């Protein structure tokens, strides 16, 4: 297990920033007490209980899995947490947008996995440095529970060819898999525990295996970008300003939700989903439906 990275006044040191840019990731970074992350998990699970069979237009899983910050105040609250933003500022600088928040969940003793991929492949944002993912553990993420594996230094490559797969156990929207061989000894297991985050660059090759434990593996995954990032494939794209200012105007800003699943936020969710599908589903023959 990697040593916990200590933060100075909640912020990254110059050597931690260098490690991120050298390796394409950094972990484990403590951003909140474990008991607070456990409480966030309880809040999420209460929402699941309330909304699982509550007549939402799309399956609850879809809303949790992508753009949860549009419909769930909890997701936005986590994305806007100043302790996470203080860390992210060390990578992206003072102006930070929330591009997405996702709850990535693997149920106990299931085969769900994530094929090795680079996040930026189908997001239409180009091969950029200005996007970082903060992956907050709400339950233990270990090799046994299906923690992520990263390939060190892989973010220094371009966007590599990916192929769609139709593996029903693959949690990615189109089952995309990078078309390079990643030997086991190049996979760095990113073990982190509740209250800790890992950071990864949008081009870092990563994936994760099945959860073989009796507990759920739950993460809140936040995609942050700088305002100069721009959508290049879809006609428009959306973000929430989390810190600083947006002087570039490349994204449509929207207000975070105040209560879960209001009619207005559900309509906005559909608008964003439809717009982003032009990039995320470009050229796919996959008929699972976006984010299914
Ligand atoms: O949570 C996982 O296992 C994979 C998450 C992932 O691919 C990501 O955060 O980019």
Short mmCIF file of C-alpha atoms and ligand atoms in Angstrom, two decimals:
data_model
loop_
_atom_site.label_atom_id
_atom_site.label_comp_id
_atom_site.label_asym_id
_atom_site.label_seq_id
_atom_site.Cartn_x
_atom_site.Cartn_y
_atom_site.Cartn_z
CA UNK A 1 0.00 0.00 0.00
CA UNK A 2 1.34 3.47 -0.91
CA UNK A 3 2.21 5.88 1.89
CA UNK A 4 -0.41 8.54 2.59
CA UNK A 5 0.61 11.84 1.01
CA UNK A 6 0.50 14.50 3.66
CA UNK A 7 -0.92 17.85 2.62
CA UNK A 8 0.45 21.11 3.90
CA UNK A 9 -2.46 23.33 4.92
CA UNK A 10 -4.62 21.14 2.68
CA UNK A 11 -2.57 21.88 -0.42
CA UNK A 12 -0.12 20.03 -2.67
CA UNK A 13 3.58 20.72 -2.31
CA UNK A 14 5.75 21.45 -5.36
CA UNK A 15 7.12 17.90 -5.24
CA UNK A 16 3.61 16.41 -5.14
CA UNK A 17 2.65 18.53 -8.14
CA UNK A 18 5.77 17.31 -9.95
CA UNK A 19 4.91 13.69 -9.10
CA UNK A 20 1.44 14.19 -10.61
CA UNK A 21 2.86 15.59 -13.86
CA UNK A 22 5.59 12.92 -13.99
CA UNK A 23 3.35 9.93 -13.26
CA UNK A 24 -0.09 11.08 -14.44
CA UNK A 25 -1.58 10.43 -11.01
CA UNK A 26 -1.13 11.02 -7.29
CA UNK A 27 -2.54 9.14 -4.29
CA UNK A 28 -3.60 8.64 -1.51
CA UNK A 29 -4.48 12.19 -0.50
CA UNK A 30 -6.50 12.63 2.71
CA UNK A 31 -9.18 15.29 2.18
CA UNK A 32 -11.69 14.51 4.94
CA UNK A 33 -12.01 12.29 8.01
CA UNK A 34 -13.06 8.72 7.19
CA UNK A 35 -16.25 9.13 9.20
CA UNK A 36 -17.32 12.03 7.00
CA UNK A 37 -16.90 9.90 3.86
CA UNK A 38 -18.88 7.12 5.54
CA UNK A 39 -21.65 9.66 6.26
CA UNK A 40 -21.64 10.71 2.59
CA UNK A 41 -22.05 7.07 1.67
CA UNK A 42 -25.04 6.79 4.02
CA UNK A 43 -26.56 9.87 2.40
CA UNK A 44 -26.09 8.35 -1.06
CA UNK A 45 -27.59 5.06 0.04
CA UNK A 46 -30.62 6.85 1.54
CA UNK A 47 -31.12 8.57 -1.84
CA UNK A 48 -30.90 5.18 -3.55
CA UNK A 49 -33.59 3.81 -1.23
CA UNK A 50 -35.87 6.78 -1.90
CA UNK A 51 -35.43 7.02 -5.65
CA UNK A 52 -34.79 3.48 -6.89
CA UNK A 53 -38.44 2.83 -7.76
CA UNK A 54 -39.73 6.35 -7.74
CA UNK A 55 -40.75 6.82 -11.35
CA UNK A 56 -37.68 8.64 -12.68
CA UNK A 57 -37.62 8.94 -16.49
CA UNK A 58 -34.33 6.99 -16.68
CA UNK A 59 -32.96 4.26 -14.40
CA UNK A 60 -31.54 5.70 -11.16
CA UNK A 61 -28.18 4.15 -12.09
CA UNK A 62 -27.91 6.38 -15.14
CA UNK A 63 -28.28 9.54 -13.06
CA UNK A 64 -25.74 8.31 -10.51
CA UNK A 65 -23.29 7.18 -13.15
CA UNK A 66 -22.96 10.38 -15.18
CA UNK A 67 -23.64 14.07 -14.50
CA UNK A 68 -25.04 13.36 -11.05
CA UNK A 69 -24.17 16.96 -10.11
CA UNK A 70 -26.98 18.12 -12.37
CA UNK A 71 -29.74 16.31 -10.45
CA UNK A 72 -28.33 15.46 -7.00
CA UNK A 73 -27.29 18.23 -4.56
CA UNK A 74 -25.10 15.66 -2.78
CA UNK A 75 -23.01 15.16 -5.93
CA UNK A 76 -22.53 18.89 -6.40
CA UNK A 77 -21.69 19.38 -2.73
CA UNK A 78 -18.91 16.80 -2.99
CA UNK A 79 -17.60 18.37 -6.22
CA UNK A 80 -17.60 21.84 -4.64
CA UNK A 81 -15.93 20.70 -1.40
CA UNK A 82 -13.24 23.32 -0.70
CA UNK A 83 -10.85 20.68 0.67
CA UNK A 84 -10.90 18.82 -2.65
CA UNK A 85 -10.70 22.09 -4.60
CA UNK A 86 -7.66 23.17 -2.55
CA UNK A 87 -5.85 20.04 -3.76
CA UNK A 88 -7.06 20.34 -7.34
CA UNK A 89 -5.94 23.98 -7.45
CA UNK A 90 -2.36 22.69 -7.19
CA UNK A 91 -2.87 20.98 -10.55
CA UNK A 92 -5.27 23.22 -12.47
CA UNK A 93 -4.64 26.65 -10.94
CA UNK A 94 -7.19 29.03 -9.42
CA UNK A 95 -9.98 28.82 -12.02
CA UNK A 96 -11.79 25.50 -11.75
CA UNK A 97 -14.93 24.13 -13.40
CA UNK A 98 -16.81 21.01 -12.37
CA UNK A 99 -17.26 19.12 -15.65
CA UNK A 100 -18.90 16.05 -14.15
CA UNK A 101 -19.61 14.09 -10.98
CA UNK A 102 -20.25 10.34 -11.04
CA UNK A 103 -20.92 7.70 -8.43
CA UNK A 104 -18.91 4.67 -9.53
CA UNK A 105 -20.29 1.68 -7.65
CA UNK A 106 -19.38 -1.99 -7.75
CA UNK A 107 -21.77 -4.24 -5.88
CA UNK A 108 -20.33 -6.94 -3.57
CA UNK A 109 -19.11 -10.12 -5.23
CA UNK A 110 -19.90 -9.03 -8.77
CA UNK A 111 -18.00 -9.23 -12.04
CA UNK A 112 -18.38 -5.54 -12.99
CA UNK A 113 -15.08 -4.16 -14.20
CA UNK A 114 -13.67 -1.24 -16.15
CA UNK A 115 -11.52 -1.96 -19.19
CA UNK A 116 -8.21 -0.13 -19.56
CA UNK A 117 -8.88 3.23 -21.21
CA UNK A 118 -8.01 6.93 -21.35
CA UNK A 119 -10.86 9.16 -20.15
CA UNK A 120 -10.44 11.81 -22.82
CA UNK A 121 -10.91 9.39 -25.72
CA UNK A 122 -14.60 10.10 -26.32
CA UNK A 123 -15.25 13.32 -24.44
CA UNK A 124 -14.61 15.62 -27.40
CA UNK A 125 -12.26 17.83 -25.35
CA UNK A 126 -9.03 16.89 -27.14
CA UNK A 127 -5.79 15.52 -25.66
CA UNK A 128 -5.45 18.18 -22.98
CA UNK A 129 -3.68 18.68 -19.66
CA UNK A 130 -6.46 20.84 -18.22
CA UNK A 131 -8.67 18.05 -16.91
CA UNK A 132 -8.09 16.09 -13.74
CA UNK A 133 -10.22 13.48 -12.00
CA UNK A 134 -10.50 13.38 -8.22
CA UNK A 135 -11.72 9.93 -7.15
CA UNK A 136 -13.04 10.03 -3.57
CA UNK A 137 -13.39 6.69 -1.79
CA UNK A 138 -16.66 6.34 0.13
CA UNK A 139 -15.80 2.71 0.95
CA UNK A 140 -12.45 0.88 0.84
CA UNK A 141 -10.99 0.64 -2.67
CA UNK A 142 -8.50 -2.23 -2.59
CA UNK A 143 -7.29 -4.80 -5.13
CA UNK A 144 -9.93 -7.16 -3.68
CA UNK A 145 -12.77 -4.66 -4.02
CA UNK A 146 -11.76 -3.59 -7.54
CA UNK A 147 -9.72 -0.44 -7.01
CA UNK A 148 -8.39 1.33 -10.10
CA UNK A 149 -5.06 0.41 -11.67
CA UNK A 150 -3.04 3.18 -13.33
CA UNK A 151 -0.22 2.92 -15.85
CA UNK A 152 2.59 5.21 -14.71
CA UNK A 153 3.58 7.89 -17.24
CA UNK A 154 0.95 6.81 -19.77
CA UNK A 155 -0.55 10.33 -19.85
CA UNK A 156 2.45 11.46 -21.88
CA UNK A 157 1.04 9.68 -24.91
CA UNK A 158 -1.58 10.95 -27.34
CA UNK A 159 -5.11 9.56 -27.30
CA UNK A 160 -4.46 5.96 -28.31
CA UNK A 161 -6.77 3.81 -30.46
CA UNK A 162 -9.65 2.26 -28.47
CA UNK A 163 -12.12 -0.41 -29.53
CA UNK A 164 -15.67 -0.91 -28.29
CA UNK A 165 -16.41 -4.22 -26.60
CA UNK A 166 -19.79 -5.70 -25.79
CA UNK A 167 -18.83 -7.19 -22.46
CA UNK A 168 -21.96 -6.81 -20.25
CA UNK A 169 -19.71 -6.64 -17.17
CA UNK A 170 -17.89 -3.55 -18.45
CA UNK A 171 -19.12 -0.43 -16.64
CA UNK A 172 -18.02 1.97 -19.41
CA UNK A 173 -20.71 3.37 -21.71
CA UNK A 174 -19.32 1.71 -24.84
CA UNK A 175 -17.04 -0.86 -23.22
CA UNK A 176 -14.09 0.97 -24.75
CA UNK A 177 -10.68 -0.62 -24.33
CA UNK A 178 -7.32 0.84 -25.26
CA UNK A 179 -5.70 -1.18 -28.02
CA UNK A 180 -2.31 -1.60 -26.38
CA UNK A 181 -1.21 -4.49 -24.30
CA UNK A 182 -0.90 -3.53 -20.62
CA UNK A 183 1.10 -6.23 -18.85
CA UNK A 184 0.12 -6.93 -15.25
CA UNK A 185 3.42 -5.58 -13.93
CA UNK A 186 2.62 -2.15 -15.41
CA UNK A 187 -0.64 -1.83 -13.45
CA UNK A 188 -0.23 0.19 -10.26
CA UNK A 189 -3.05 -0.64 -7.81
CA UNK A 190 -4.56 2.56 -6.43
CA UNK A 191 -5.61 1.43 -2.97
CA UNK A 192 -7.39 4.21 -1.12
CA UNK A 193 -9.69 4.37 1.87
CA UNK A 194 -12.75 6.44 2.86
CA UNK A 195 -11.93 10.13 2.97
CA UNK A 196 -8.94 9.81 0.63
CA UNK A 197 -8.76 10.79 -3.03
CA UNK A 198 -6.60 9.84 -5.94
CA UNK A 199 -5.99 12.26 -8.79
CA UNK A 200 -5.52 11.18 -12.39
CA UNK A 201 -4.81 12.96 -15.65
CA UNK A 202 -7.33 12.62 -18.49
CA UNK A 203 -4.86 10.67 -20.61
CA UNK A 204 -3.65 8.23 -17.94
CA UNK A 205 -4.43 4.65 -18.95
CA UNK A 206 -6.48 3.03 -16.21
CA UNK A 207 -9.09 0.42 -15.47
CA UNK A 208 -10.31 -1.72 -12.59
CA UNK A 209 -11.20 -5.31 -11.79
CA UNK A 210 -14.20 -6.94 -10.10
CA UNK A 211 -15.27 -6.50 -6.49
CA UNK A 212 -14.66 -9.82 -4.74
CA UNK A 213 -15.53 -8.51 -1.26
CA UNK A 214 -18.80 -8.55 0.69
CA UNK A 215 -19.05 -4.73 0.77
CA UNK A 216 -20.00 -2.28 -1.98
CA UNK A 217 -17.11 -0.39 -3.56
CA UNK A 218 -18.34 3.19 -3.84
CA UNK A 219 -16.58 6.26 -5.17
CA UNK A 220 -17.61 9.82 -5.90
CA UNK A 221 -15.68 10.73 -9.02
CA UNK A 222 -15.29 14.39 -9.93
CA UNK A 223 -14.00 15.65 -13.26
CA UNK A 224 -12.53 19.14 -12.98
CA UNK A 225 -11.26 21.26 -15.84
CA UNK A 226 -9.88 24.70 -16.53
CA UNK A 227 -12.08 27.21 -18.34
CA UNK A 228 -9.85 27.21 -21.43
CA UNK A 229 -10.81 23.59 -22.16
CA UNK A 230 -13.37 23.50 -24.97
CA UNK A 231 -15.75 21.01 -26.51
CA UNK A 232 -14.55 20.20 -30.04
CA UNK A 233 -16.98 17.51 -31.22
CA UNK A 234 -20.39 18.20 -29.70
CA UNK A 235 -22.15 21.47 -30.51
CA UNK A 236 -22.10 22.69 -26.92
CA UNK A 237 -21.07 21.58 -23.45
CA UNK A 238 -21.88 22.36 -19.83
CA UNK A 239 -20.07 22.95 -16.55
CA UNK A 240 -20.44 24.56 -13.12
CA UNK A 241 -17.93 27.15 -11.92
CA UNK A 242 -16.44 25.86 -8.67
CA UNK A 243 -13.70 28.38 -7.95
CA UNK A 244 -12.19 31.50 -9.50
CA UNK A 245 -13.55 32.88 -12.76
CA UNK A 246 -14.39 31.67 -16.25
CA UNK A 247 -12.98 34.23 -18.69
CA UNK A 248 -13.12 31.88 -21.67
CA UNK A 249 -16.85 31.21 -21.92
CA UNK A 250 -16.49 27.79 -23.57
CA UNK A 251 -19.12 26.11 -21.40
CA UNK A 252 -22.75 26.80 -20.62
CA UNK A 253 -22.88 27.29 -16.86
CA UNK A 254 -25.81 25.98 -14.88
CA UNK A 255 -26.97 26.35 -11.29
CA UNK A 256 -26.48 23.34 -9.02
CA UNK A 257 -29.66 21.55 -7.93
CA UNK A 258 -31.25 22.50 -4.60
CA UNK A 259 -33.32 19.32 -4.17
CA UNK A 260 -32.96 15.93 -5.90
CA UNK A 261 -34.54 15.32 -9.29
CA UNK A 262 -36.64 18.44 -9.80
CA UNK A 263 -38.48 18.58 -13.15
CA UNK A 264 -36.17 21.43 -14.23
CA UNK A 265 -33.00 19.51 -13.37
CA UNK A 266 -34.30 16.37 -15.10
CA UNK A 267 -34.96 18.41 -18.24
CA UNK A 268 -31.47 19.93 -18.05
CA UNK A 269 -30.01 16.46 -17.52
CA UNK A 270 -31.58 15.32 -20.78
CA UNK A 271 -30.34 18.41 -22.59
CA UNK A 272 -26.75 17.80 -21.41
CA UNK A 273 -26.95 14.07 -22.12
CA UNK A 274 -28.18 14.68 -25.65
CA UNK A 275 -25.52 17.32 -26.35
CA UNK A 276 -22.64 15.23 -24.93
CA UNK A 277 -23.78 12.07 -26.75
CA UNK A 278 -22.56 13.59 -30.01
CA UNK A 279 -19.02 13.28 -28.63
CA UNK A 280 -19.27 10.29 -26.32
CA UNK A 281 -21.13 8.05 -28.72
CA UNK A 282 -19.47 9.22 -31.97
CA UNK A 283 -18.96 6.30 -34.35
CA UNK A 284 -20.18 3.58 -32.00
CA UNK A 285 -22.36 0.69 -33.05
CA UNK A 286 -23.15 0.08 -29.39
CA UNK A 287 -26.89 0.02 -28.76
CA UNK A 288 -26.74 -0.15 -24.95
CA UNK A 289 -27.80 3.48 -24.80
CA UNK A 290 -25.69 6.32 -23.53
CA UNK A 291 -24.17 5.63 -20.10
CA UNK A 292 -26.21 2.44 -19.65
O1 LIG B 1 -14.11 3.44 -10.54
C1 LIG B 1 -13.56 2.74 -11.39
O2 LIG B 1 -13.32 1.55 -11.20
C2 LIG B 1 -13.13 3.33 -12.69
C3 LIG B 1 -13.30 4.81 -12.70
C4 LIG B 1 -12.75 5.47 -13.92
O3 LIG B 1 -12.53 4.89 -14.94
C5 LIG B 1 -12.50 6.90 -13.81
O4 LIG B 1 -12.74 7.48 -12.75
O5 LIG B 1 -12.02 7.49 -14.78
#
